[in-house]
């Protein structure tokens, strides 16, 4: 009976040692995974920072683009006004020359 008890205790001890070894292995695996996750977290934070910087730069560029479009529209209006004024001046010159009897076109 004592022999059976000793055998039972020995088997129980063996099971406990195996379970302990598995726990130690699992701890090392978790430690390795944690290290990997820390690196991934750091990369994610860098990507997040880069994304935020890119977003800010995009807004700056969009603002510059809007300003450029407004300037272009303003310049087109100025050019149109100058072309109309030039055309009116040409027409006035032609009319004045016709009144004076000169029939040549001024370009």
CSV table of N, CA and C in Angstrom, one decimal:
chain,number,residue,atom,x,y,z
A,1,UNK,N,0.8,-1.2,0.0
A,1,UNK,CA,0.0,0.0,0.0
A,1,UNK,C,0.9,1.3,0.0
A,2,UNK,N,1.9,1.2,0.8
A,2,UNK,CA,2.9,2.3,0.8
A,2,UNK,C,3.6,2.5,-0.5
A,3,UNK,N,3.8,1.3,-1.1
A,3,UNK,CA,4.5,1.4,-2.4
A,3,UNK,C,3.6,2.0,-3.4
A,4,UNK,N,2.3,1.7,-3.4
A,4,UNK,CA,1.3,2.3,-4.3
A,4,UNK,C,1.2,3.8,-4.1
A,5,UNK,N,1.2,4.2,-2.8
A,5,UNK,CA,1.2,5.6,-2.5
A,5,UNK,C,2.4,6.3,-3.0
A,6,UNK,N,3.6,5.7,-2.9
A,6,UNK,CA,4.8,6.3,-3.4
A,6,UNK,C,4.8,6.4,-4.9
A,7,UNK,N,4.3,5.3,-5.5
A,7,UNK,CA,4.2,5.4,-7.0
A,7,UNK,C,3.2,6.5,-7.4
A,8,UNK,N,2.1,6.6,-6.7
A,8,UNK,CA,1.2,7.7,-7.0
A,8,UNK,C,1.8,9.1,-6.8
A,9,UNK,N,2.5,9.2,-5.8
A,9,UNK,CA,3.2,10.5,-5.5
A,9,UNK,C,4.2,10.8,-6.6
A,10,UNK,N,4.9,9.7,-7.0
A,10,UNK,CA,6.0,9.9,-8.0
A,10,UNK,C,5.3,10.3,-9.3
A,11,UNK,N,4.2,9.7,-9.7
A,11,UNK,CA,3.5,10.0,-10.9
A,11,UNK,C,2.9,11.4,-10.8
A,12,UNK,N,2.4,11.8,-9.7
A,12,UNK,CA,1.9,13.1,-9.5
A,12,UNK,C,3.0,14.1,-9.6
A,13,UNK,N,4.1,13.8,-9.0
A,13,UNK,CA,5.3,14.7,-9.1
A,13,UNK,C,5.7,14.9,-10.6
A,14,UNK,N,5.8,13.8,-11.3
A,14,UNK,CA,6.1,13.8,-12.7
A,14,UNK,C,5.2,14.7,-13.5
A,15,UNK,N,3.9,14.5,-13.2
A,15,UNK,CA,2.9,15.3,-13.9
A,15,UNK,C,3.1,16.8,-13.6
A,16,UNK,N,3.3,17.1,-12.3
A,16,UNK,CA,3.5,18.5,-11.9
A,16,UNK,C,4.8,19.1,-12.6
A,17,UNK,N,5.8,18.3,-12.7
A,17,UNK,CA,7.1,18.7,-13.3
A,17,UNK,C,6.8,19.0,-14.8
A,18,UNK,N,6.1,18.1,-15.4
A,18,UNK,CA,5.8,18.3,-16.9
A,18,UNK,C,4.9,19.6,-17.0
A,19,UNK,N,3.9,19.8,-16.2
A,19,UNK,CA,3.1,20.9,-16.3
A,19,UNK,C,3.9,22.2,-16.0
A,20,UNK,N,4.8,22.1,-15.0
A,20,UNK,CA,5.7,23.3,-14.7
A,20,UNK,C,6.6,23.6,-15.9
A,21,UNK,N,7.1,22.6,-16.6
A,21,UNK,CA,8.0,22.8,-17.8
A,21,UNK,C,7.1,23.4,-18.9
A,22,UNK,N,5.9,23.0,-19.1
A,22,UNK,CA,5.0,23.6,-20.1
A,22,UNK,C,4.7,25.0,-19.8
A,23,UNK,N,4.5,25.3,-18.5
A,23,UNK,CA,4.3,26.7,-18.1
A,23,UNK,C,5.5,27.6,-18.3
A,24,UNK,N,6.7,27.1,-18.1
A,24,UNK,CA,7.9,27.8,-18.3
A,24,UNK,C,8.1,28.1,-19.8
A,25,UNK,N,7.8,27.1,-20.6
A,25,UNK,CA,7.9,27.2,-22.1
A,25,UNK,C,6.9,28.3,-22.5
A,26,UNK,N,5.7,28.2,-22.0
A,26,UNK,CA,4.6,29.2,-22.4
A,26,UNK,C,5.0,30.6,-21.9
A,27,UNK,N,5.7,30.7,-20.8
A,27,UNK,CA,6.1,32.0,-20.3
A,27,UNK,C,7.2,32.6,-21.3
A,28,UNK,N,8.1,31.8,-21.7
A,28,UNK,CA,9.1,32.2,-22.7
A,28,UNK,C,8.4,32.6,-24.0
A,29,UNK,N,7.4,31.9,-24.4
A,29,UNK,CA,6.7,32.2,-25.7
A,29,UNK,C,6.0,33.5,-25.5
A,30,UNK,N,5.3,33.7,-24.4
A,30,UNK,CA,4.7,35.0,-24.1
A,30,UNK,C,5.6,36.2,-24.1
A,31,UNK,N,6.8,35.9,-23.5
A,31,UNK,CA,7.8,37.0,-23.4
A,31,UNK,C,8.3,37.4,-24.8
A,32,UNK,N,8.5,36.4,-25.6
A,32,UNK,CA,8.9,36.6,-27.0
A,32,UNK,C,7.8,37.4,-27.8
A,33,UNK,N,6.6,36.9,-27.6
A,33,UNK,CA,5.5,37.6,-28.2
A,33,UNK,C,5.3,39.0,-27.8
A,34,UNK,N,5.5,39.3,-26.5
A,34,UNK,CA,5.4,40.6,-25.9
A,34,UNK,C,6.5,41.5,-26.5
A,35,UNK,N,7.7,41.0,-26.7
A,35,UNK,CA,8.8,41.8,-27.3
A,35,UNK,C,8.4,42.1,-28.7
A,36,UNK,N,7.9,41.2,-29.5
A,36,UNK,CA,7.4,41.4,-30.8
A,36,UNK,C,6.3,42.4,-30.9
A,37,UNK,N,5.4,42.3,-30.0
A,37,UNK,CA,4.2,43.3,-30.0
A,37,UNK,C,4.7,44.7,-29.6
A,38,UNK,N,5.7,44.8,-28.8
A,38,UNK,CA,6.3,46.1,-28.5
A,38,UNK,C,6.9,46.8,-29.7
A,39,UNK,N,7.6,46.0,-30.5
A,39,UNK,CA,8.1,46.5,-31.7
A,39,UNK,C,7.0,46.9,-32.7
A,40,UNK,N,6.0,46.1,-32.8
A,40,UNK,CA,4.9,46.4,-33.7
A,40,UNK,C,4.2,47.7,-33.2
A,41,UNK,N,4.0,47.8,-31.9
A,41,UNK,CA,3.4,49.0,-31.3
A,41,UNK,C,4.2,50.3,-31.7
A,42,UNK,N,5.5,50.1,-31.6
A,42,UNK,CA,6.4,51.3,-31.9
A,42,UNK,C,6.3,51.6,-33.3
A,43,UNK,N,6.3,50.6,-34.2
A,43,UNK,CA,6.1,50.9,-35.7
A,43,UNK,C,4.8,51.6,-35.9
A,44,UNK,N,3.7,51.1,-35.3
A,44,UNK,CA,2.4,51.7,-35.4
A,44,UNK,C,2.4,53.1,-35.0
A,45,UNK,N,3.1,53.4,-33.9
A,45,UNK,CA,3.1,54.8,-33.4
A,45,UNK,C,3.9,55.7,-34.4
A,46,UNK,N,5.0,55.1,-35.0
A,46,UNK,CA,5.7,55.9,-36.0
A,46,UNK,C,4.8,56.1,-37.3
A,47,UNK,N,4.1,55.1,-37.7
A,47,UNK,CA,3.2,55.3,-38.8
A,47,UNK,C,2.1,56.3,-38.5
A,48,UNK,N,1.6,56.3,-37.3
A,48,UNK,CA,0.6,57.2,-36.9
A,48,UNK,C,1.1,58.6,-37.0
A,49,UNK,N,2.3,58.8,-36.5
A,49,UNK,CA,2.9,60.1,-36.5
A,49,UNK,C,3.2,60.6,-37.9
A,50,UNK,N,3.7,59.7,-38.7
A,50,UNK,CA,4.0,60.0,-40.1
A,50,UNK,C,2.7,60.4,-40.9
A,51,UNK,N,1.6,59.6,-40.5
A,51,UNK,CA,0.3,59.9,-41.1
A,51,UNK,C,-0.2,61.3,-40.7
A,52,UNK,N,-0.1,61.6,-39.5
A,52,UNK,CA,-0.5,62.9,-39.0
A,52,UNK,C,0.3,64.0,-39.7
A,53,UNK,N,1.6,63.8,-39.8
A,53,UNK,CA,2.4,64.8,-40.5
A,53,UNK,C,2.0,65.0,-42.0
A,54,UNK,N,1.7,63.8,-42.6
A,54,UNK,CA,1.3,63.9,-44.0
A,54,UNK,C,-0.1,64.5,-44.1
A,55,UNK,N,-1.0,64.3,-43.2
A,55,UNK,CA,-2.3,64.9,-43.2
A,55,UNK,C,-2.2,66.5,-43.1
A,56,UNK,N,-1.3,66.9,-42.2
A,56,UNK,CA,-1.1,68.3,-42.0
A,56,UNK,C,-0.5,68.9,-43.3
A,57,UNK,N,0.5,68.2,-43.9
A,57,UNK,CA,1.1,68.7,-45.2
A,57,UNK,C,0.0,68.8,-46.3
A,58,UNK,N,-0.8,67.8,-46.3
A,58,UNK,CA,-1.9,67.7,-47.3
A,58,UNK,C,-2.8,69.0,-47.2
A,59,UNK,N,-3.2,69.3,-45.9
A,59,UNK,CA,-4.0,70.4,-45.7
A,59,UNK,C,-3.3,71.7,-46.1
A,60,UNK,N,-2.0,71.8,-45.9
A,60,UNK,CA,-1.3,73.0,-46.3
A,60,UNK,C,-1.2,73.1,-47.8
A,61,UNK,N,-1.0,72.0,-48.5
A,61,UNK,CA,-1.0,72.0,-49.9
A,61,UNK,C,-2.4,72.3,-50.5
A,62,UNK,N,-3.4,71.8,-49.9
A,62,UNK,CA,-4.8,72.1,-50.4
A,62,UNK,C,-5.0,73.6,-50.2
A,63,UNK,N,-4.6,74.2,-49.2
A,63,UNK,CA,-4.7,75.6,-48.9
A,63,UNK,C,-4.0,76.4,-50.0
A,64,UNK,N,-2.7,76.0,-50.3
A,64,UNK,CA,-1.9,76.6,-51.3
A,64,UNK,C,-2.6,76.5,-52.7
A,65,UNK,N,-3.2,75.4,-52.9
A,65,UNK,CA,-3.9,75.1,-54.2
A,65,UNK,C,-5.1,76.1,-54.3
A,66,UNK,N,-5.9,76.2,-53.3
A,66,UNK,CA,-7.0,77.1,-53.3
A,66,UNK,C,-6.5,78.6,-53.6
A,67,UNK,N,-5.5,79.0,-52.9
A,67,UNK,CA,-4.9,80.3,-53.1
A,67,UNK,C,-4.5,80.5,-54.6
A,68,UNK,N,-3.8,79.5,-55.1
A,68,UNK,CA,-3.3,79.5,-56.5
A,68,UNK,C,-4.5,79.6,-57.5
A,69,UNK,N,-5.6,78.9,-57.2
A,69,UNK,CA,-6.7,78.9,-58.0
A,69,UNK,C,-7.4,80.3,-58.0
A,70,UNK,N,-7.4,80.9,-56.8
A,70,UNK,CA,-8.0,82.2,-56.7
A,70,UNK,C,-7.2,83.2,-57.5
A,71,UNK,N,-5.8,83.1,-57.3
A,71,UNK,CA,-4.9,84.0,-58.1
A,71,UNK,C,-5.1,83.8,-59.6
A,72,UNK,N,-5.2,82.6,-60.0
A,72,UNK,CA,-5.4,82.3,-61.4
A,72,UNK,C,-6.6,82.9,-61.9
A,73,UNK,N,-7.7,82.8,-61.2
A,73,UNK,CA,-9.0,83.4,-61.6
A,73,UNK,C,-8.9,84.9,-61.7
A,74,UNK,N,-8.2,85.5,-60.7
A,74,UNK,CA,-8.1,86.9,-60.7
A,74,UNK,C,-7.2,87.4,-61.9
A,75,UNK,N,-6.2,86.7,-62.1
A,75,UNK,CA,-5.3,87.0,-63.3
A,75,UNK,C,-6.1,86.8,-64.6
A,76,UNK,N,-6.9,85.8,-64.7
A,76,UNK,CA,-7.7,85.6,-65.9
A,76,UNK,C,-8.7,86.8,-66.1
A,77,UNK,N,-9.3,87.2,-65.0
A,77,UNK,CA,-10.2,88.4,-65.1
A,77,UNK,C,-9.4,89.6,-65.5
A,78,UNK,N,-8.2,89.8,-65.0
A,78,UNK,CA,-7.4,90.9,-65.4
A,78,UNK,C,-7.0,90.9,-66.9
A,79,UNK,N,-6.6,89.7,-67.3
A,79,UNK,CA,-6.3,89.5,-68.7
A,79,UNK,C,-7.5,89.8,-69.6
A,80,UNK,N,-8.6,89.2,-69.2
A,80,UNK,CA,-9.9,89.5,-70.0
A,80,UNK,C,-10.1,91.0,-70.1
A,81,UNK,N,-10.0,91.7,-69.0
A,81,UNK,CA,-10.2,93.1,-69.0
A,81,UNK,C,-9.2,93.8,-69.9
A,82,UNK,N,-8.0,93.4,-69.8
A,82,UNK,CA,-7.0,94.0,-70.7
A,82,UNK,C,-7.2,93.8,-72.1
A,83,UNK,N,-7.6,92.5,-72.5
A,83,UNK,CA,-8.0,92.2,-73.8
A,83,UNK,C,-9.1,93.0,-74.3
A,84,UNK,N,-10.1,93.2,-73.5
A,84,UNK,CA,-11.3,94.0,-73.9
A,84,UNK,C,-10.9,95.4,-74.1
A,85,UNK,N,-10.1,95.9,-73.2
A,85,UNK,CA,-9.6,97.3,-73.3
A,85,UNK,C,-8.8,97.5,-74.6
A,86,UNK,N,-7.9,96.5,-74.9
A,86,UNK,CA,-7.1,96.5,-76.1
A,86,UNK,C,-8.0,96.5,-77.3
A,87,UNK,N,-9.0,95.6,-77.3
A,87,UNK,CA,-9.9,95.5,-78.5
A,87,UNK,C,-10.6,96.8,-78.7
A,88,UNK,N,-11.1,97.4,-77.6
A,88,UNK,CA,-11.8,98.7,-77.7
A,88,UNK,C,-10.9,99.8,-78.2
A,89,UNK,N,-9.6,99.8,-77.7
A,89,UNK,CA,-8.7,100.8,-78.2
A,89,UNK,C,-8.4,100.6,-79.7
A,90,UNK,N,-8.3,99.4,-80.2
A,90,UNK,CA,-8.1,99.1,-81.6
A,90,UNK,C,-9.2,99.6,-82.4
A,91,UNK,N,-10.4,99.3,-81.9
A,91,UNK,CA,-11.7,99.7,-82.6
A,91,UNK,C,-11.7,101.2,-82.7
A,92,UNK,N,-11.4,101.9,-81.6
A,92,UNK,CA,-11.4,103.4,-81.6
A,92,UNK,C,-10.4,103.9,-82.5
A,93,UNK,N,-9.2,103.3,-82.6
A,93,UNK,CA,-8.2,103.7,-83.5
A,93,UNK,C,-8.6,103.6,-85.0
A,94,UNK,N,-9.2,102.4,-85.2
A,94,UNK,CA,-9.7,102.1,-86.6
A,94,UNK,C,-10.8,103.1,-87.0
A,95,UNK,N,-11.7,103.4,-86.1
A,95,UNK,CA,-12.8,104.3,-86.3
A,95,UNK,C,-12.2,105.7,-86.6
A,96,UNK,N,-11.2,106.1,-85.8
A,96,UNK,CA,-10.6,107.4,-85.9
A,96,UNK,C,-9.9,107.5,-87.3
A,97,UNK,N,-9.2,106.4,-87.6
A,97,UNK,CA,-8.5,106.5,-88.9
A,97,UNK,C,-9.4,106.5,-90.1
A,98,UNK,N,-10.6,105.7,-89.9
A,98,UNK,CA,-11.6,105.8,-91.0
A,98,UNK,C,-12.2,107.1,-91.2
A,99,UNK,N,-12.4,107.8,-90.0
A,99,UNK,CA,-12.9,109.2,-90.1
A,99,UNK,C,-12.0,110.1,-90.8
A,100,UNK,N,-10.7,109.8,-90.7
A,100,UNK,CA,-9.7,110.7,-91.3
A,100,UNK,C,-9.4,110.2,-92.7
A,101,UNK,N,-10.0,109.2,-93.2
A,101,UNK,CA,-9.9,108.7,-94.5
A,101,UNK,C,-8.8,107.7,-94.7
A,102,UNK,N,-8.2,107.2,-93.7
A,102,UNK,CA,-7.2,106.2,-93.8
A,102,UNK,C,-7.9,104.8,-93.6
A,103,UNK,N,-7.7,103.9,-94.6
A,103,UNK,CA,-8.4,102.7,-94.5
A,103,UNK,C,-7.6,101.5,-94.1
A,104,UNK,N,-6.4,101.7,-93.6
A,104,UNK,CA,-5.5,100.6,-93.2
A,104,UNK,C,-5.9,100.1,-91.8
A,105,UNK,N,-5.8,98.8,-91.6
A,105,UNK,CA,-6.1,98.2,-90.3
A,105,UNK,C,-4.8,98.3,-89.4
A,106,UNK,N,-5.0,98.6,-88.2
A,106,UNK,CA,-4.0,98.6,-87.3
A,106,UNK,C,-4.1,97.3,-86.5
A,107,UNK,N,-3.0,96.6,-86.4
A,107,UNK,CA,-3.0,95.3,-85.7
A,107,UNK,C,-2.6,95.5,-84.3
